[in-house]
Short mmCIF file of C-alpha atoms and ligand atoms in Angstrom, two decimals:
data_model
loop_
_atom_site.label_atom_id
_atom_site.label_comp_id
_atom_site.label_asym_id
_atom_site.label_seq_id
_atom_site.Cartn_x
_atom_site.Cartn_y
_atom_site.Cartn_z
CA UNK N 1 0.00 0.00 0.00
CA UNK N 2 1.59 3.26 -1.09
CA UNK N 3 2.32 5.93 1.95
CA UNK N 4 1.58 9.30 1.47
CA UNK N 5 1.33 12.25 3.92
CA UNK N 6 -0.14 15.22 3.32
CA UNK N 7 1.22 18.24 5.34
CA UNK N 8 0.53 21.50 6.22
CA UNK N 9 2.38 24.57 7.44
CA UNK N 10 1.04 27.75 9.71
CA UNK N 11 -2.22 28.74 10.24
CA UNK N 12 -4.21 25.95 7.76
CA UNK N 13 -4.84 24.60 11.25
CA UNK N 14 -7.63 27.55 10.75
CA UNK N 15 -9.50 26.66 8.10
CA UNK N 16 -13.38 26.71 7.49
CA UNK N 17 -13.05 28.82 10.39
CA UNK N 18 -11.74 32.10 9.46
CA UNK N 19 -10.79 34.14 6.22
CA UNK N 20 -13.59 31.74 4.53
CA UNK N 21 -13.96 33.89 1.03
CA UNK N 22 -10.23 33.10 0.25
CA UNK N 23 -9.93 29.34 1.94
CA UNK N 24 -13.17 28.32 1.35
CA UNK N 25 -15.74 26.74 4.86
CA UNK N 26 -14.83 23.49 4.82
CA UNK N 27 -12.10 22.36 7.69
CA UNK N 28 -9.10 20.56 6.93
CA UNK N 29 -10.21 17.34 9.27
CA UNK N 30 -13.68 16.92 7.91
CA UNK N 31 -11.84 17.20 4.20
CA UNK N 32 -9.18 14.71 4.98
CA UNK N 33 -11.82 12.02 6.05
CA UNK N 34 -13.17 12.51 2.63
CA UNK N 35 -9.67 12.47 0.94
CA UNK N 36 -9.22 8.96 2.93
CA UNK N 37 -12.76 7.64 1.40
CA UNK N 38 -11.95 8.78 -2.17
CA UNK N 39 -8.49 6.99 -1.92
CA UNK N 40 -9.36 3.84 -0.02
CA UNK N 41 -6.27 2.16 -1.72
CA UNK N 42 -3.58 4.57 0.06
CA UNK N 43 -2.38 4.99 3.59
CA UNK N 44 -3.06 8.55 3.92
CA UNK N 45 -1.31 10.21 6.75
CA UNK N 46 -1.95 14.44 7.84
CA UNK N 47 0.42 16.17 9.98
CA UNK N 48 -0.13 20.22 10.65
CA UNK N 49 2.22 22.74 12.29
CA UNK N 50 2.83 26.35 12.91
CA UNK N 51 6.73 25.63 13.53
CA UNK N 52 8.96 25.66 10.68
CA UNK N 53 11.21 23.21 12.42
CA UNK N 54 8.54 20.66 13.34
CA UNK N 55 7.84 20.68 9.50
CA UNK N 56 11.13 20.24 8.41
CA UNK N 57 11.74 16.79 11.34
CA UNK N 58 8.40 15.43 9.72
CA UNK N 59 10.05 15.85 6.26
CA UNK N 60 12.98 14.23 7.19
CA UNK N 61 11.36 11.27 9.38
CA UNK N 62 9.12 10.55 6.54
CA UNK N 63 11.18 11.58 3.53
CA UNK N 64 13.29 7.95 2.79
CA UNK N 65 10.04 5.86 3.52
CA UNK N 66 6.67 7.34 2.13
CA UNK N 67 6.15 7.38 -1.39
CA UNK N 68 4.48 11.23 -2.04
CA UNK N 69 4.65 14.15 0.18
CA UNK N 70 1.34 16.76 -0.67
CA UNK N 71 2.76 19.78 0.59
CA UNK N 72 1.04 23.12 1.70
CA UNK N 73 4.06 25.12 3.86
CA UNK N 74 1.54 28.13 3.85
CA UNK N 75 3.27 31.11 3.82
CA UNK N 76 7.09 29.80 4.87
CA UNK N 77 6.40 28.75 1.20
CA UNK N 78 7.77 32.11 0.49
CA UNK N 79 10.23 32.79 3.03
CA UNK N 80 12.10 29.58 3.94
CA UNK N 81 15.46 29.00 2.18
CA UNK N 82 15.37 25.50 4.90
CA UNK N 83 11.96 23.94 3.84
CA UNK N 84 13.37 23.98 -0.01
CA UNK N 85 16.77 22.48 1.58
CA UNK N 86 14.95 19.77 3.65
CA UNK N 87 13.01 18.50 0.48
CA UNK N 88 15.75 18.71 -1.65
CA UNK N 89 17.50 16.27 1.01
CA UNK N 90 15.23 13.76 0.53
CA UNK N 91 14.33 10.98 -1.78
CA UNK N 92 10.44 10.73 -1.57
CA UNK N 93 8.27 13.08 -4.33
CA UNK N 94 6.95 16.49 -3.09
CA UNK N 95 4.22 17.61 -5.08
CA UNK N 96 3.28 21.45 -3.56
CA UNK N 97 0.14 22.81 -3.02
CA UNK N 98 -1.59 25.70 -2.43
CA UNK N 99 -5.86 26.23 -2.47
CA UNK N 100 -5.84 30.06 -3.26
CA UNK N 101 -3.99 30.99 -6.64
CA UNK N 102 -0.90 32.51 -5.53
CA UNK N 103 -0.40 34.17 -8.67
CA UNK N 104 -3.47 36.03 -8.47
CA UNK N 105 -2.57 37.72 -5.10
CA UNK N 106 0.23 39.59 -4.06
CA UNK N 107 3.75 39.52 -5.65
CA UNK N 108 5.48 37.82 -2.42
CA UNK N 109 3.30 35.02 -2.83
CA UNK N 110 4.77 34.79 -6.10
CA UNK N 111 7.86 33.24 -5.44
CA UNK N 112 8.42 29.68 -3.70
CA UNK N 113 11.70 29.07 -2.16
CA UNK N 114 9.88 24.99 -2.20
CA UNK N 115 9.15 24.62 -6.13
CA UNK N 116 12.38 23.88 -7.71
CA UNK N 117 13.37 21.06 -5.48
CA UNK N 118 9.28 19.47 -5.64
CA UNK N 119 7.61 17.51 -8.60
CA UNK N 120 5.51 19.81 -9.62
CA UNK N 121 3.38 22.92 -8.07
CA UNK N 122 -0.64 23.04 -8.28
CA UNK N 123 -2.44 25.88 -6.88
CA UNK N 124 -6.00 27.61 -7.12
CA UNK N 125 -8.25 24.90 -6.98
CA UNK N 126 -9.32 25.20 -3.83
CA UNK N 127 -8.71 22.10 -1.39
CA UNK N 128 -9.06 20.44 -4.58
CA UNK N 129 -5.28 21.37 -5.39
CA UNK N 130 -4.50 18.44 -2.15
CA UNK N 131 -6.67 15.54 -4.44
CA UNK N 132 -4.63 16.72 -7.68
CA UNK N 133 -1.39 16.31 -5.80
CA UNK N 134 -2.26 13.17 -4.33
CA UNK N 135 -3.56 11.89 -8.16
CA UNK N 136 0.09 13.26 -9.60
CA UNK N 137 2.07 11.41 -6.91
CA UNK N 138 0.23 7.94 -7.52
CA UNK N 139 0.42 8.29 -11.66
O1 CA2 U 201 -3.34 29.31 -0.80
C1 CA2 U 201 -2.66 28.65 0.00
O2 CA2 U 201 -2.87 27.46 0.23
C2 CA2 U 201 -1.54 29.34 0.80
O3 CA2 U 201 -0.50 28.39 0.98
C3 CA2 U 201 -2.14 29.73 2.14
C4 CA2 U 201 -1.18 30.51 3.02
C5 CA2 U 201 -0.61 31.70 2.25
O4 CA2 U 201 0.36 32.36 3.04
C6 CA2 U 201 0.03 31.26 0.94
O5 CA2 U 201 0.51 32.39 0.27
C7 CA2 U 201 -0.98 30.54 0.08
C8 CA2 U 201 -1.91 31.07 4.25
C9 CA2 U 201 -2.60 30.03 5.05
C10 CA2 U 201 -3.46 30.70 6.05
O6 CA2 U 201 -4.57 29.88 6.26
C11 CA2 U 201 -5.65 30.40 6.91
C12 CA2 U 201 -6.79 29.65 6.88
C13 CA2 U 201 -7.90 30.12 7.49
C14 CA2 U 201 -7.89 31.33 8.17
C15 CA2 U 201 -6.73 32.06 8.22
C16 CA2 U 201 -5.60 31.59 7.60
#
């Protein structure tokens, strides 16, 4: 059974429950339980956390074992030279994520210190973008 974790960075621990006309309503729990439905054939794991350092331990103690990392590192997404360093340390895929388009919003979202060393990058579909990393890990 093919192990992937889906992770995300600061504040997504808030979703569905503030800043809903850019996020969306839905919470990131009740969404996973549908994400583990939809892929009944996976070992879906989630791990959340507002500390940059937690984030990068988790990429590490996962990063030789699972088979796709869905990443969302929120904002540190633009600011963290040691997120991009920890994935490109590893051997398992990172396929990043983001639900809002980035592109659309202001030019420091622009940039991702993360996207050179991942798979690919999928952003604006909402917390769709999670289920289209997921589907280009397992291709
Ligand atoms: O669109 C995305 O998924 C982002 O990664 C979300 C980050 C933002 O800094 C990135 O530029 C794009 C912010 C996550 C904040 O999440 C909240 C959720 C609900 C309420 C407040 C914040």
């Amino acid at each position: 059974m093919k192990k992937i974790l889906i992770m995300n960075g600061p504040n997504l621990n808030l979703l569905g429950v503030r800043e809903k006309s850019i996020y969306g309503s839905q919470d990131f729990v009740s969404y996973f339980e549908a994400l583990k439905q939809q892929f009944a054939s996976l070992q879906l794991h989630y791990f959340q956390s507002n500390s940059e350092g937690a984030l990068i331990d988790k990429i590490h103690e996962v990063g030789f074992d699972f088979d796709g990392i869905v990443l969302n590192a929120g904002a540190y997404t633009h600011t963290s030279v040691a997120l991009g360093d920890a994935i490109a340390a590893i051997t398992t895929p990172v396929v990043e994520v983001h639900i809002s388009n980035v592109h659309q919003r202001e030019e420091f979202r622009h940039h991702s210190f993360l996207a050179k060393n991942c798979q690919g990058v999928i952003c604006g579909f909402g917390l769709d973008s999670y289920r289209l990393g997921i589907e280009a890990l397992i291709k």
